[in-house]
XYZ file of C-alpha atoms in Angstrom:
296
model
C 33.545 62.742 141.732
C 34.290 66.440 140.519
C 37.163 66.649 142.307
C 38.523 63.238 140.901
C 37.535 64.450 137.358
C 39.781 67.854 137.861
C 42.464 65.757 139.494
C 42.454 63.462 136.204
C 42.533 66.469 133.970
C 45.450 67.873 135.948
C 47.087 64.421 135.171
C 46.204 64.201 131.579
C 47.854 67.889 131.189
C 50.997 66.416 132.606
C 50.950 63.469 130.134
C 50.276 65.576 127.531
C 53.153 67.979 128.267
C 55.729 65.020 128.669
C 54.748 63.744 125.382
C 55.499 67.072 123.620
C 58.665 67.690 125.702
C 60.169 64.680 123.860
C 59.059 66.002 120.593
C 61.010 69.427 121.483
C 63.581 67.705 122.987
C 64.487 64.617 120.248
C 62.587 65.568 117.080
C 63.399 69.521 117.221
C 66.455 69.083 118.842
C 66.142 71.832 121.680
C 69.143 72.088 124.215
C 67.993 71.473 127.801
C 69.823 74.953 128.958
C 67.755 77.138 126.443
C 64.551 75.441 126.535
C 64.498 75.715 130.311
C 65.665 79.274 130.392
C 62.330 80.066 128.276
C 59.788 77.663 129.998
C 60.709 78.819 133.578
C 60.806 82.454 132.951
C 57.466 82.842 130.871
C 55.635 80.046 133.369
C 57.276 82.053 136.415
C 55.819 85.493 134.838
C 52.191 84.160 134.149
C 51.830 82.221 137.402
C 52.993 85.254 139.504
C 50.654 87.210 137.549
C 47.672 85.235 138.380
C 48.907 84.828 141.928
C 48.892 89.025 142.069
C 45.398 89.101 140.590
C 44.325 86.625 143.250
C 46.399 87.912 146.196
C 47.202 91.622 145.462
C 50.065 92.617 147.741
C 50.004 89.442 149.399
C 52.226 87.917 146.803
C 55.336 89.508 148.927
C 54.032 88.101 152.043
C 56.767 84.951 151.739
C 59.107 87.570 151.942
C 58.242 88.569 155.566
C 61.133 86.667 157.253
C 64.757 85.374 156.368
C 63.856 81.691 156.985
C 60.958 81.730 154.486
C 63.144 83.348 151.589
C 65.715 80.588 152.483
C 62.963 77.993 152.062
C 61.521 79.521 149.087
C 65.204 79.712 147.369
C 65.727 76.098 148.585
C 62.399 75.418 146.670
C 63.343 76.897 143.675
C 66.803 75.457 143.153
C 66.748 71.907 144.787
C 63.030 71.402 143.872
C 62.174 73.190 140.983
C 65.289 73.694 138.868
C 66.661 70.220 139.672
C 63.518 68.652 138.920
C 62.761 70.368 135.753
C 66.500 69.730 134.626
C 66.333 66.170 135.415
C 63.288 65.133 133.756
C 64.031 67.018 130.553
C 67.729 65.478 130.213
C 65.975 62.048 130.994
C 63.495 62.416 128.039
C 66.135 63.888 125.849
C 68.345 60.521 126.226
C 65.523 58.393 126.583
C 61.739 58.528 126.274
C 58.940 60.283 127.604
C 57.276 57.125 129.006
C 60.211 56.050 130.925
C 61.116 59.358 132.451
C 57.665 59.803 133.541
C 57.472 56.296 135.201
C 60.672 56.678 137.056
C 59.579 60.130 138.045
C 56.245 58.772 139.323
C 58.428 57.102 141.977
C 58.983 60.104 143.876
C 56.717 59.091 146.773
C 58.961 56.230 147.525
C 61.938 58.401 147.832
C 59.740 60.598 150.438
C 59.444 57.705 152.415
C 63.085 56.532 152.004
C 64.219 60.170 153.145
C 61.514 59.947 156.379
C 62.846 56.677 157.085
C 66.649 57.634 156.795
C 66.449 61.342 158.486
C 63.304 60.516 161.050
C 64.667 57.087 161.966
C 61.060 55.778 161.512
C 60.688 51.972 161.020
C 58.879 51.034 157.704
C 55.124 50.140 157.813
C 54.430 46.841 156.056
C 52.721 48.572 152.957
C 56.008 50.661 152.577
C 57.954 47.458 152.229
C 55.382 45.762 149.892
C 55.456 48.861 147.954
C 59.315 49.260 147.372
C 59.422 45.501 146.617
C 56.750 45.978 143.727
C 58.094 49.055 142.293
C 61.534 48.101 142.168
C 60.362 44.650 140.100
C 58.285 47.123 137.944
C 61.227 48.948 137.309
C 63.397 46.182 136.410
C 60.517 44.864 133.704
C 60.212 48.344 132.435
C 63.681 49.180 132.272
C 64.965 45.937 131.172
C 62.016 44.397 129.298
C 62.856 41.172 131.782
C 66.638 40.764 130.287
C 68.795 41.674 132.988
C 71.741 42.039 130.217
C 69.875 44.559 128.050
C 68.428 48.225 128.913
C 65.393 49.442 127.299
C 66.704 52.689 127.410
C 70.093 54.203 127.559
C 71.974 54.012 131.169
C 72.296 57.848 131.616
C 68.652 58.426 130.927
C 67.906 55.747 133.717
C 69.954 57.807 136.033
C 68.593 60.928 134.756
C 65.261 59.524 135.376
C 65.976 58.238 139.055
C 67.331 61.731 139.957
C 64.187 63.260 138.389
C 62.275 61.216 140.937
C 64.533 62.287 143.660
C 64.117 65.560 143.032
C 60.169 65.339 142.357
C 60.226 64.290 146.297
C 62.112 67.477 147.119
C 59.624 69.595 145.122
C 56.931 67.913 147.034
C 58.481 68.450 150.632
C 60.563 71.541 150.504
C 58.066 74.197 150.403
C 55.632 72.492 152.619
C 55.853 74.818 155.545
C 55.740 78.234 153.415
C 52.872 76.851 151.239
C 50.847 76.482 154.567
C 50.815 80.352 155.083
C 50.928 81.385 151.286
C 48.841 80.892 148.279
C 50.041 77.702 146.371
C 50.190 79.630 142.994
C 52.074 82.665 144.798
C 55.020 80.050 145.976
C 54.915 77.942 142.502
C 55.478 81.517 140.762
C 57.938 82.989 142.676
C 59.781 79.319 142.786
C 59.288 79.262 138.954
C 60.385 82.920 138.463
C 63.518 82.435 140.430
C 64.141 79.314 138.702
C 63.819 81.241 135.675
C 66.302 84.275 136.363
C 68.969 81.401 137.570
C 68.661 79.197 134.129
C 68.629 82.581 132.451
C 72.005 83.809 134.629
C 73.762 80.335 133.112
C 72.398 80.523 129.966
C 70.382 83.559 128.426
C 67.506 82.687 126.402
C 68.831 84.899 123.777
C 72.053 83.146 123.454
C 72.308 80.198 121.040
C 68.437 80.308 120.347
C 67.397 77.664 117.858
C 65.487 78.646 114.955
C 62.160 79.952 115.814
C 59.554 77.824 114.115
C 55.450 78.144 114.438
C 56.250 73.805 115.085
C 58.476 74.991 118.083
C 56.645 78.210 119.614
C 53.262 75.982 119.550
C 55.253 73.124 121.361
C 56.862 75.610 123.905
C 53.372 77.226 124.399
C 51.839 73.685 125.031
C 54.461 72.823 127.516
C 54.076 76.097 129.792
C 50.343 76.699 129.375
C 49.198 73.053 129.448
C 51.844 71.213 131.793
C 52.720 73.841 134.054
C 49.698 76.803 134.559
C 46.714 74.801 133.341
C 47.516 71.255 135.102
C 48.650 73.176 138.254
C 45.485 75.290 138.398
C 43.628 72.222 137.816
C 45.055 70.181 140.490
C 44.449 73.208 143.093
C 40.789 73.500 141.853
C 40.489 69.565 142.153
C 41.326 69.830 145.846
C 38.299 72.164 146.765
C 36.160 69.028 146.072
C 38.200 66.056 147.263
C 40.714 65.258 149.542
C 44.475 65.531 148.866
C 44.662 61.376 149.654
C 42.037 60.858 147.081
C 43.488 63.241 144.495
C 47.164 61.807 144.909
C 45.945 58.269 143.637
C 44.814 59.946 140.409
C 48.331 60.622 139.631
C 48.238 57.221 138.116
C 46.765 58.850 134.672
C 49.700 60.574 133.833
C 52.316 57.510 132.906
C 49.212 56.201 131.155
C 48.655 59.350 129.221
C 52.033 59.488 128.247
C 52.360 55.875 127.210
C 49.395 55.888 125.124
C 50.573 59.271 123.446
C 54.236 58.197 122.796
C 52.943 55.035 121.270
C 50.411 57.031 118.703
C 52.400 60.320 117.990
C 56.229 59.277 118.654
C 56.165 55.508 117.686
C 57.066 54.314 120.662
C 57.378 50.543 120.733
C 56.645 48.898 123.916
C 56.552 45.281 124.753
C 54.137 43.588 127.411
C 56.507 43.159 129.782
C 57.439 46.769 129.965
C 53.485 47.487 130.129
C 53.435 45.099 133.108
C 56.209 46.871 134.853
C 54.805 50.126 134.185
C 51.495 48.675 135.682
C 53.331 47.583 138.677
C 54.893 50.819 139.503
C 51.581 52.373 139.605
C 50.171 49.771 141.570
C 53.145 50.124 144.111
C 52.326 53.967 144.318
C 48.748 53.358 144.904
C 49.318 50.731 147.985
C 51.935 53.755 149.170
C 49.315 56.417 149.144
C 46.250 54.289 149.723
C 47.771 52.992 153.320
C 50.050 55.622 154.373
C 48.767 58.824 156.127
C 52.557 60.726 155.969
C 51.065 64.295 155.005
C 53.930 64.388 152.458
C 52.803 61.405 150.464
C 48.844 62.828 150.375
């Protein structure tokens, strides 16, 4: 129960972060390039500092071979950078609720990648999960009307891409995390992503007007949605197995929906809610009955 509660806290914090992100991208009209440069660089520095306190010189262990360095860079670019960018743009052009539901499909993309690249036959529960999730996404995105989308088409595309990149975010660091602290790997990955984002768009160029509201919002996203959420998730794994913890991820889209309705005046229909519930149910089926390490 203690593990489940800590995992619920992590999912709740991610749900809060997604809602704040919509406020920043739409109400504050903050460009994605500048926001991501600030967020990733600051989060990377903080996470790596935490890792240094815990591991000391052990934070440099990941650089022991070119192979582990290559894996770290792949994780930072194809996983972290790509996921943060696609998720933010999906929220910017649509809603946090829709983007969260689409990103929540990442376990399905992991299974699909396993089927394609490892030539494994799908389980019955895989097929059931795919069917339920696709129908759920159809209802959530169209409100049951195939001729009209509830969000812009580009928001839908970026949301699907965020689901794919979230799958890469889970799969790519698996081997190096086995030999290193997860906090250290996330710290280095985020720092590398931050440096690359700043190489493309330095945070001191084209900066928006800095207001207390903007500082608090970005601080909340960095601390609540990155630092505290990830540390809560790691802490939960000390008390409950990852298969149990992963099921509690369903809290995140629920929190995002509720907060978006309360604070961002999101208008949702019963059909959209049913569709979102079906997506959560599909991922529950997948995570409950599949024993793939990558799905846990």
